[in-house]
């Protein structure tokens, strides 16, 4: 009978609770913003905001506080570094960092509607219309729409659909912002190969506008030539021949550029969206949503960003737009606006 050699059991690796590094007590606000993108008061605000969702109901001495969890997640969003690097930098295990980032992301998504919401009340609508008109003289604008790509690692499922037109794997995220660069709608659900127009057609915003838009008086959003021109979504003329059409296109481009600047500020503030995210696509979508919430919070708390002038605009009443009584489609609405406001 053959004898079997029994290998000695592998010794169990002892759990090591490493000492944590607290930056909130020994760094000033400028240094905190370089690492976490928020100053001390704003980090305290975030901790208070997420307190109920992140509190650990345990008496263990090693349980992470809300402040520690928020700082771990902010460091990940801000740097875009590997989880292992974040853990080594702050004194936590890689698995701990992964769980914390997931928990904080979920908590921020839970409160998304409090910070990223479509304007529905008269005061908010008028404030946005006035802001856009003050900046570029384009009347009745409620927001500017565009999509941006977030680079991801090649997924194992349906990999070809994530390759965008530039040849790398990505998530294609649709967003709308107001004149201050504040997000009012986010739709992160599609792989990189999906066209911007298709994303809009399948979004809840498109369904809402189709159902509730009563005409030009309700305002419009501005999009590039990748979208179809509609009564509630105005795009530039493809081949402007008359002067009012050319002026319309120039003003349209100047006004719509705010969404491109906002994407740039978002990715400069949170480098995780600018580098290749090594997570599953659905997690990347949630991280984008969490960063959008943090972006809006940063604006509301006047958190500074390099090369961001942060200029705000306030007016009482929007410019009056003559009612359009013609055929209610995109091209006729666009022509009406162009002739009334850009003929001179």
Short mmCIF file of C-alpha atoms in Angstrom, two decimals:
data_model
loop_
_atom_site.label_atom_id
_atom_site.label_comp_id
_atom_site.label_asym_id
_atom_site.label_seq_id
_atom_site.Cartn_x
_atom_site.Cartn_y
_atom_site.Cartn_z
CA UNK A 1 0.00 0.00 0.00
CA UNK A 2 1.46 3.31 -1.05
CA UNK A 3 2.39 5.67 1.70
CA UNK A 4 1.20 9.22 1.46
CA UNK A 5 3.42 12.04 2.56
CA UNK A 6 1.46 14.63 4.51
CA UNK A 7 2.68 18.15 3.97
CA UNK A 8 2.84 20.28 7.09
CA UNK A 9 0.01 22.83 7.27
CA UNK A 10 0.85 26.32 6.17
CA UNK A 11 1.17 28.64 9.11
CA UNK A 12 -1.73 31.04 9.35
CA UNK A 13 -0.81 34.61 8.64
CA UNK A 14 -1.42 36.82 11.63
CA UNK A 15 -3.76 39.74 11.17
CA UNK A 16 -1.89 42.99 11.43
CA UNK A 17 -3.72 46.20 12.28
CA UNK A 18 -1.42 48.85 10.96
CA UNK A 19 -1.27 52.29 12.44
CA UNK A 20 -3.32 54.79 10.48
CA UNK A 21 -2.16 58.18 9.29
CA UNK A 22 -4.39 61.14 10.15
CA UNK A 23 -3.84 64.11 7.89
CA UNK A 24 -6.71 66.20 9.23
CA UNK A 25 -4.86 67.26 12.35
CA UNK A 26 -1.44 68.09 10.92
CA UNK A 27 -2.16 69.53 7.45
CA UNK A 28 -3.56 72.92 6.50
CA UNK A 29 -6.44 73.37 4.06
CA UNK A 30 -4.21 73.84 1.02
CA UNK A 31 -2.38 70.58 1.69
CA UNK A 32 -5.65 68.78 2.37
CA UNK A 33 -7.07 69.95 -0.95
CA UNK A 34 -4.01 68.68 -2.80
CA UNK A 35 -4.62 65.23 -1.32
CA UNK A 36 -8.39 65.04 -0.86
CA UNK A 37 -9.76 67.94 -2.99
CA UNK A 38 -11.60 69.33 0.05
CA UNK A 39 -10.60 71.49 2.99
CA UNK A 40 -11.07 70.53 6.63
CA UNK A 41 -14.52 72.11 7.01
CA UNK A 42 -15.81 70.48 3.84
CA UNK A 43 -14.50 67.07 4.88
CA UNK A 44 -16.33 67.50 8.19
CA UNK A 45 -19.45 68.44 6.20
CA UNK A 46 -19.16 65.25 4.13
CA UNK A 47 -18.67 63.14 7.25
CA UNK A 48 -21.79 64.62 8.81
CA UNK A 49 -23.70 64.11 5.56
CA UNK A 50 -22.77 60.41 5.35
CA UNK A 51 -22.75 59.68 9.08
CA UNK A 52 -25.87 57.49 9.18
CA UNK A 53 -24.83 55.45 6.14
CA UNK A 54 -21.21 54.80 7.11
CA UNK A 55 -21.32 54.39 10.89
CA UNK A 56 -20.05 50.99 12.07
CA UNK A 57 -22.40 49.65 14.74
CA UNK A 58 -19.74 47.77 16.68
CA UNK A 59 -17.58 48.22 19.74
CA UNK A 60 -14.43 46.93 18.05
CA UNK A 61 -11.48 49.23 18.58
CA UNK A 62 -10.31 48.55 15.01
CA UNK A 63 -13.57 49.66 13.36
CA UNK A 64 -13.06 52.54 10.96
CA UNK A 65 -14.62 55.87 11.80
CA UNK A 66 -16.71 57.79 9.27
CA UNK A 67 -13.89 60.31 8.94
CA UNK A 68 -11.38 57.58 8.07
CA UNK A 69 -13.71 56.05 5.47
CA UNK A 70 -14.41 59.39 3.82
CA UNK A 71 -10.71 60.26 3.65
CA UNK A 72 -9.80 56.88 2.14
CA UNK A 73 -12.42 57.26 -0.59
CA UNK A 74 -11.54 60.90 -1.29
CA UNK A 75 -7.87 59.98 -1.65
CA UNK A 76 -8.80 57.27 -4.16
CA UNK A 77 -11.07 59.57 -6.17
CA UNK A 78 -8.53 62.39 -6.14
CA UNK A 79 -5.43 60.39 -7.07
CA UNK A 80 -6.75 57.51 -9.18
CA UNK A 81 -3.96 55.36 -7.70
CA UNK A 82 -4.09 51.61 -7.20
CA UNK A 83 -5.92 50.43 -4.11
CA UNK A 84 -2.69 48.93 -2.83
CA UNK A 85 -0.92 52.28 -3.13
CA UNK A 86 -3.74 54.07 -1.31
CA UNK A 87 -3.57 51.49 1.46
CA UNK A 88 0.20 51.74 1.81
CA UNK A 89 0.03 55.54 1.84
CA UNK A 90 -2.67 55.82 4.51
CA UNK A 91 -1.83 52.69 6.49
CA UNK A 92 -4.65 50.29 5.54
CA UNK A 93 -4.92 46.89 3.90
CA UNK A 94 -5.84 46.75 0.21
CA UNK A 95 -9.04 44.83 0.98
CA UNK A 96 -10.06 47.46 3.51
CA UNK A 97 -9.55 50.24 0.96
CA UNK A 98 -11.61 48.34 -1.61
CA UNK A 99 -14.54 47.87 0.78
CA UNK A 100 -14.41 51.45 1.98
CA UNK A 101 -14.39 52.89 -1.55
CA UNK A 102 -17.40 50.73 -2.40
CA UNK A 103 -19.27 51.77 0.77
CA UNK A 104 -18.61 55.49 0.36
CA UNK A 105 -19.51 55.34 -3.34
CA UNK A 106 -22.82 53.66 -2.51
CA UNK A 107 -23.51 56.24 0.21
CA UNK A 108 -22.89 59.13 -2.20
CA UNK A 109 -25.15 57.54 -4.81
CA UNK A 110 -27.88 57.25 -2.17
CA UNK A 111 -27.89 61.05 -1.73
CA UNK A 112 -27.40 61.85 -5.43
CA UNK A 113 -30.90 63.30 -5.89
CA UNK A 114 -30.19 65.89 -3.20
CA UNK A 115 -27.29 67.34 -5.20
CA UNK A 116 -27.79 66.35 -8.85
CA UNK A 117 -31.35 67.18 -9.88
CA UNK A 118 -33.17 68.60 -12.87
CA UNK A 119 -34.60 72.10 -12.23
CA UNK A 120 -38.39 72.03 -11.87
CA UNK A 121 -39.30 75.06 -9.72
CA UNK A 122 -39.71 78.48 -11.31
CA UNK A 123 -36.92 80.17 -9.32
CA UNK A 124 -34.32 77.56 -10.28
CA UNK A 125 -35.38 77.59 -13.93
CA UNK A 126 -35.26 81.40 -14.14
CA UNK A 127 -31.88 81.54 -12.39
CA UNK A 128 -30.36 79.11 -14.91
CA UNK A 129 -31.90 80.86 -17.91
CA UNK A 130 -30.58 84.21 -16.67
CA UNK A 131 -27.14 82.80 -16.04
CA UNK A 132 -26.75 81.44 -19.55
CA UNK A 133 -28.12 84.62 -21.12
CA UNK A 134 -25.78 86.78 -19.08
CA UNK A 135 -22.77 84.76 -20.20
CA UNK A 136 -23.38 84.36 -23.93
CA UNK A 137 -26.69 86.06 -24.82
CA UNK A 138 -28.41 82.78 -25.67
CA UNK A 139 -32.03 82.88 -24.44
CA UNK A 140 -34.01 80.26 -22.51
CA UNK A 141 -31.22 77.73 -22.03
CA UNK A 142 -31.77 75.19 -19.23
CA UNK A 143 -28.53 73.27 -19.70
CA UNK A 144 -25.84 71.97 -22.03
CA UNK A 145 -25.53 68.28 -22.83
CA UNK A 146 -22.62 66.14 -23.94
CA UNK A 147 -20.97 62.79 -23.29
CA UNK A 148 -17.52 61.96 -21.98
CA UNK A 149 -15.49 58.75 -21.99
CA UNK A 150 -14.03 57.20 -18.84
CA UNK A 151 -11.22 54.80 -19.66
CA UNK A 152 -11.56 51.30 -18.15
CA UNK A 153 -9.68 48.03 -18.20
CA UNK A 154 -10.92 45.65 -20.91
CA UNK A 155 -13.90 43.77 -19.39
CA UNK A 156 -14.29 40.01 -19.74
CA UNK A 157 -17.92 40.23 -20.88
CA UNK A 158 -18.91 41.85 -24.19
CA UNK A 159 -15.44 43.35 -24.57
CA UNK A 160 -15.81 44.70 -28.17
CA UNK A 161 -18.76 46.94 -27.26
CA UNK A 162 -16.56 48.90 -24.85
CA UNK A 163 -14.03 49.92 -27.53
CA UNK A 164 -14.82 53.52 -28.48
CA UNK A 165 -14.07 55.37 -31.71
CA UNK A 166 -10.62 56.32 -30.40
CA UNK A 167 -9.68 52.68 -29.96
CA UNK A 168 -9.62 52.23 -26.17
CA UNK A 169 -12.08 50.68 -23.71
CA UNK A 170 -14.39 53.09 -21.96
CA UNK A 171 -17.75 53.93 -20.46
CA UNK A 172 -19.66 56.66 -22.33
CA UNK A 173 -21.35 58.92 -19.77
CA UNK A 174 -24.00 61.53 -20.59
CA UNK A 175 -24.28 64.66 -18.46
CA UNK A 176 -26.11 68.00 -18.43
CA UNK A 177 -24.82 71.02 -16.54
CA UNK A 178 -25.99 74.56 -15.83
CA UNK A 179 -24.15 77.84 -16.46
CA UNK A 180 -22.06 77.42 -13.30
CA UNK A 181 -20.83 73.98 -14.31
CA UNK A 182 -23.11 72.24 -11.84
CA UNK A 183 -24.42 68.85 -12.97
CA UNK A 184 -28.20 68.64 -13.21
CA UNK A 185 -28.46 65.22 -14.84
CA UNK A 186 -26.16 62.19 -15.12
CA UNK A 187 -26.73 59.04 -17.17
CA UNK A 188 -23.91 56.49 -16.82
CA UNK A 189 -25.04 53.20 -18.25
CA UNK A 190 -23.53 52.59 -21.69
CA UNK A 191 -20.29 51.12 -23.11
CA UNK A 192 -17.86 53.27 -25.07
CA UNK A 193 -19.01 52.27 -28.56
CA UNK A 194 -22.55 53.64 -28.00
CA UNK A 195 -23.38 56.85 -29.89
CA UNK A 196 -24.23 59.96 -27.87
CA UNK A 197 -27.58 60.34 -29.64
CA UNK A 198 -28.65 56.80 -28.75
CA UNK A 199 -27.72 57.35 -25.12
CA UNK A 200 -29.90 60.45 -25.00
CA UNK A 201 -32.83 58.73 -26.71
CA UNK A 202 -32.84 55.97 -24.07
CA UNK A 203 -32.36 58.29 -21.08
CA UNK A 204 -34.99 59.28 -18.54
CA UNK A 205 -34.26 62.93 -19.35
CA UNK A 206 -35.32 62.41 -22.96
CA UNK A 207 -38.55 60.75 -21.87
CA UNK A 208 -39.21 63.54 -19.38
CA UNK A 209 -38.70 66.28 -21.98
CA UNK A 210 -40.83 64.51 -24.57
CA UNK A 211 -43.66 64.24 -22.07
CA UNK A 212 -43.47 67.60 -20.27
CA UNK A 213 -41.96 70.08 -22.73
CA UNK A 214 -44.63 72.60 -23.81
CA UNK A 215 -42.54 74.64 -26.22
CA UNK A 216 -39.78 77.22 -26.29
CA UNK A 217 -41.10 78.95 -23.17
CA UNK A 218 -40.11 75.90 -21.10
CA UNK A 219 -36.49 76.32 -22.15
CA UNK A 220 -34.08 74.23 -24.23
CA UNK A 221 -30.86 72.32 -23.80
CA UNK A 222 -27.96 72.76 -26.21
CA UNK A 223 -26.11 69.85 -27.80
CA UNK A 224 -23.53 69.39 -30.54
CA UNK A 225 -24.20 68.12 -34.07
CA UNK A 226 -24.11 64.51 -32.85
CA UNK A 227 -27.66 64.94 -31.57
CA UNK A 228 -30.87 65.31 -33.54
CA UNK A 229 -32.33 68.82 -33.46
CA UNK A 230 -35.58 68.85 -31.47
CA UNK A 231 -37.87 71.48 -29.93
CA UNK A 232 -36.21 70.92 -26.55
CA UNK A 233 -32.64 70.19 -27.81
CA UNK A 234 -31.11 72.69 -30.20
CA UNK A 235 -28.05 71.84 -32.26
CA UNK A 236 -25.95 74.07 -34.58
CA UNK A 237 -26.71 74.55 -38.26
CA UNK A 238 -24.80 72.06 -40.39
CA UNK A 239 -24.19 74.53 -43.24
CA UNK A 240 -25.04 78.08 -42.12
CA UNK A 241 -25.45 80.39 -45.10
CA UNK A 242 -27.24 83.43 -43.69
CA UNK A 243 -25.77 85.82 -41.14
CA UNK A 244 -28.28 85.03 -38.39
CA UNK A 245 -27.47 81.32 -38.75
CA UNK A 246 -23.74 81.99 -38.47
CA UNK A 247 -24.25 84.16 -35.38
CA UNK A 248 -26.51 81.49 -33.92
CA UNK A 249 -23.78 78.88 -34.36
CA UNK A 250 -21.14 81.12 -32.78
CA UNK A 251 -23.28 81.89 -29.75
CA UNK A 252 -24.37 78.23 -29.52
CA UNK A 253 -20.73 77.07 -29.43
CA UNK A 254 -19.76 79.65 -26.79
CA UNK A 255 -22.70 78.72 -24.59
CA UNK A 256 -22.32 74.95 -24.96
CA UNK A 257 -18.61 75.03 -24.14
CA UNK A 258 -19.51 75.08 -20.43
CA UNK A 259 -20.19 71.33 -20.45
CA UNK A 260 -16.77 70.61 -21.96
CA UNK A 261 -15.09 72.82 -19.35
CA UNK A 262 -17.09 71.08 -16.62
CA UNK A 263 -15.90 67.65 -17.76
CA UNK A 264 -12.34 68.98 -17.71
CA UNK A 265 -12.73 70.36 -14.18
CA UNK A 266 -14.33 67.12 -12.97
CA UNK A 267 -11.47 64.99 -14.30
CA UNK A 268 -8.85 67.41 -13.04
CA UNK A 269 -10.43 67.36 -9.60
CA UNK A 270 -10.88 63.58 -9.50
CA UNK A 271 -8.05 61.86 -11.36
CA UNK A 272 -9.72 58.46 -11.04
CA UNK A 273 -11.91 59.53 -13.99
CA UNK A 274 -8.88 60.58 -16.03
CA UNK A 275 -6.88 57.38 -15.69
CA UNK A 276 -7.75 53.77 -16.51
CA UNK A 277 -10.12 52.50 -13.84
CA UNK A 278 -9.39 48.85 -13.04
CA UNK A 279 -12.90 47.90 -11.96
CA UNK A 280 -15.99 46.35 -13.47
CA UNK A 281 -17.95 48.71 -15.76
CA UNK A 282 -20.95 48.93 -13.42
CA UNK A 283 -18.69 50.03 -10.56
CA UNK A 284 -17.06 52.65 -12.78
CA UNK A 285 -20.51 54.06 -13.57
CA UNK A 286 -21.24 54.41 -9.85
CA UNK A 287 -17.87 56.02 -9.19
CA UNK A 288 -18.62 58.62 -11.87
CA UNK A 289 -21.94 59.36 -10.18
CA UNK A 290 -20.25 59.69 -6.80
CA UNK A 291 -17.64 62.08 -8.21
CA UNK A 292 -20.41 64.15 -9.84
CA UNK A 293 -22.08 64.50 -6.44
CA UNK A 294 -18.77 65.56 -4.87
CA UNK A 295 -18.18 68.02 -7.71
CA UNK A 296 -21.52 69.74 -7.04
CA UNK A 297 -20.81 69.79 -3.30
CA UNK A 298 -17.40 71.35 -4.00
CA UNK A 299 -19.07 74.10 -6.06
CA UNK A 300 -21.70 74.79 -3.41
CA UNK A 301 -18.98 75.08 -0.75
CA UNK A 302 -16.71 77.19 -2.98
CA UNK A 303 -13.86 74.71 -2.87
CA UNK A 304 -11.11 76.23 -5.05
CA UNK A 305 -9.60 74.56 -8.06
CA UNK A 306 -6.56 75.71 -10.02
CA UNK A 307 -7.56 77.74 -13.12
CA UNK A 308 -11.20 77.75 -12.02
CA UNK A 309 -12.46 81.32 -11.69
CA UNK A 310 -15.66 80.16 -9.96
CA UNK A 311 -17.58 83.20 -11.17
CA UNK A 312 -21.26 83.08 -10.28
CA UNK A 313 -24.13 84.79 -12.06
CA UNK A 314 -27.36 86.04 -10.51
CA UNK A 315 -30.31 87.75 -12.20
CA UNK A 316 -33.96 88.14 -11.23
CA UNK A 317 -35.88 87.51 -14.43
CA UNK A 318 -34.87 85.76 -17.68
CA UNK A 319 -35.05 87.49 -21.05
CA UNK A 320 -38.49 87.23 -22.64
CA UNK A 321 -38.59 85.01 -25.73
CA UNK A 322 -41.41 85.64 -28.24
CA UNK A 323 -43.75 82.66 -28.45
CA UNK A 324 -43.18 80.39 -31.42
CA UNK A 325 -46.45 79.37 -33.07
CA UNK A 326 -45.08 77.53 -36.10
CA UNK A 327 -44.46 73.83 -36.61
CA UNK A 328 -43.12 72.54 -33.31
CA UNK A 329 -40.02 70.67 -34.42
CA UNK A 330 -36.34 71.17 -33.81
CA UNK A 331 -35.36 72.89 -37.05
CA UNK A 332 -38.22 75.41 -37.01
CA UNK A 333 -37.63 76.20 -33.33
CA UNK A 334 -33.93 76.75 -34.04
CA UNK A 335 -34.70 79.02 -37.00
CA UNK A 336 -37.14 81.05 -34.89
CA UNK A 337 -34.52 81.64 -32.18
CA UNK A 338 -31.84 82.47 -34.75
CA UNK A 339 -33.98 85.04 -36.58
CA UNK A 340 -35.32 86.74 -33.44
CA UNK A 341 -32.06 87.04 -31.51
CA UNK A 342 -29.22 86.84 -34.04
CA UNK A 343 -30.42 88.72 -37.16
CA UNK A 344 -28.85 92.09 -36.29
#
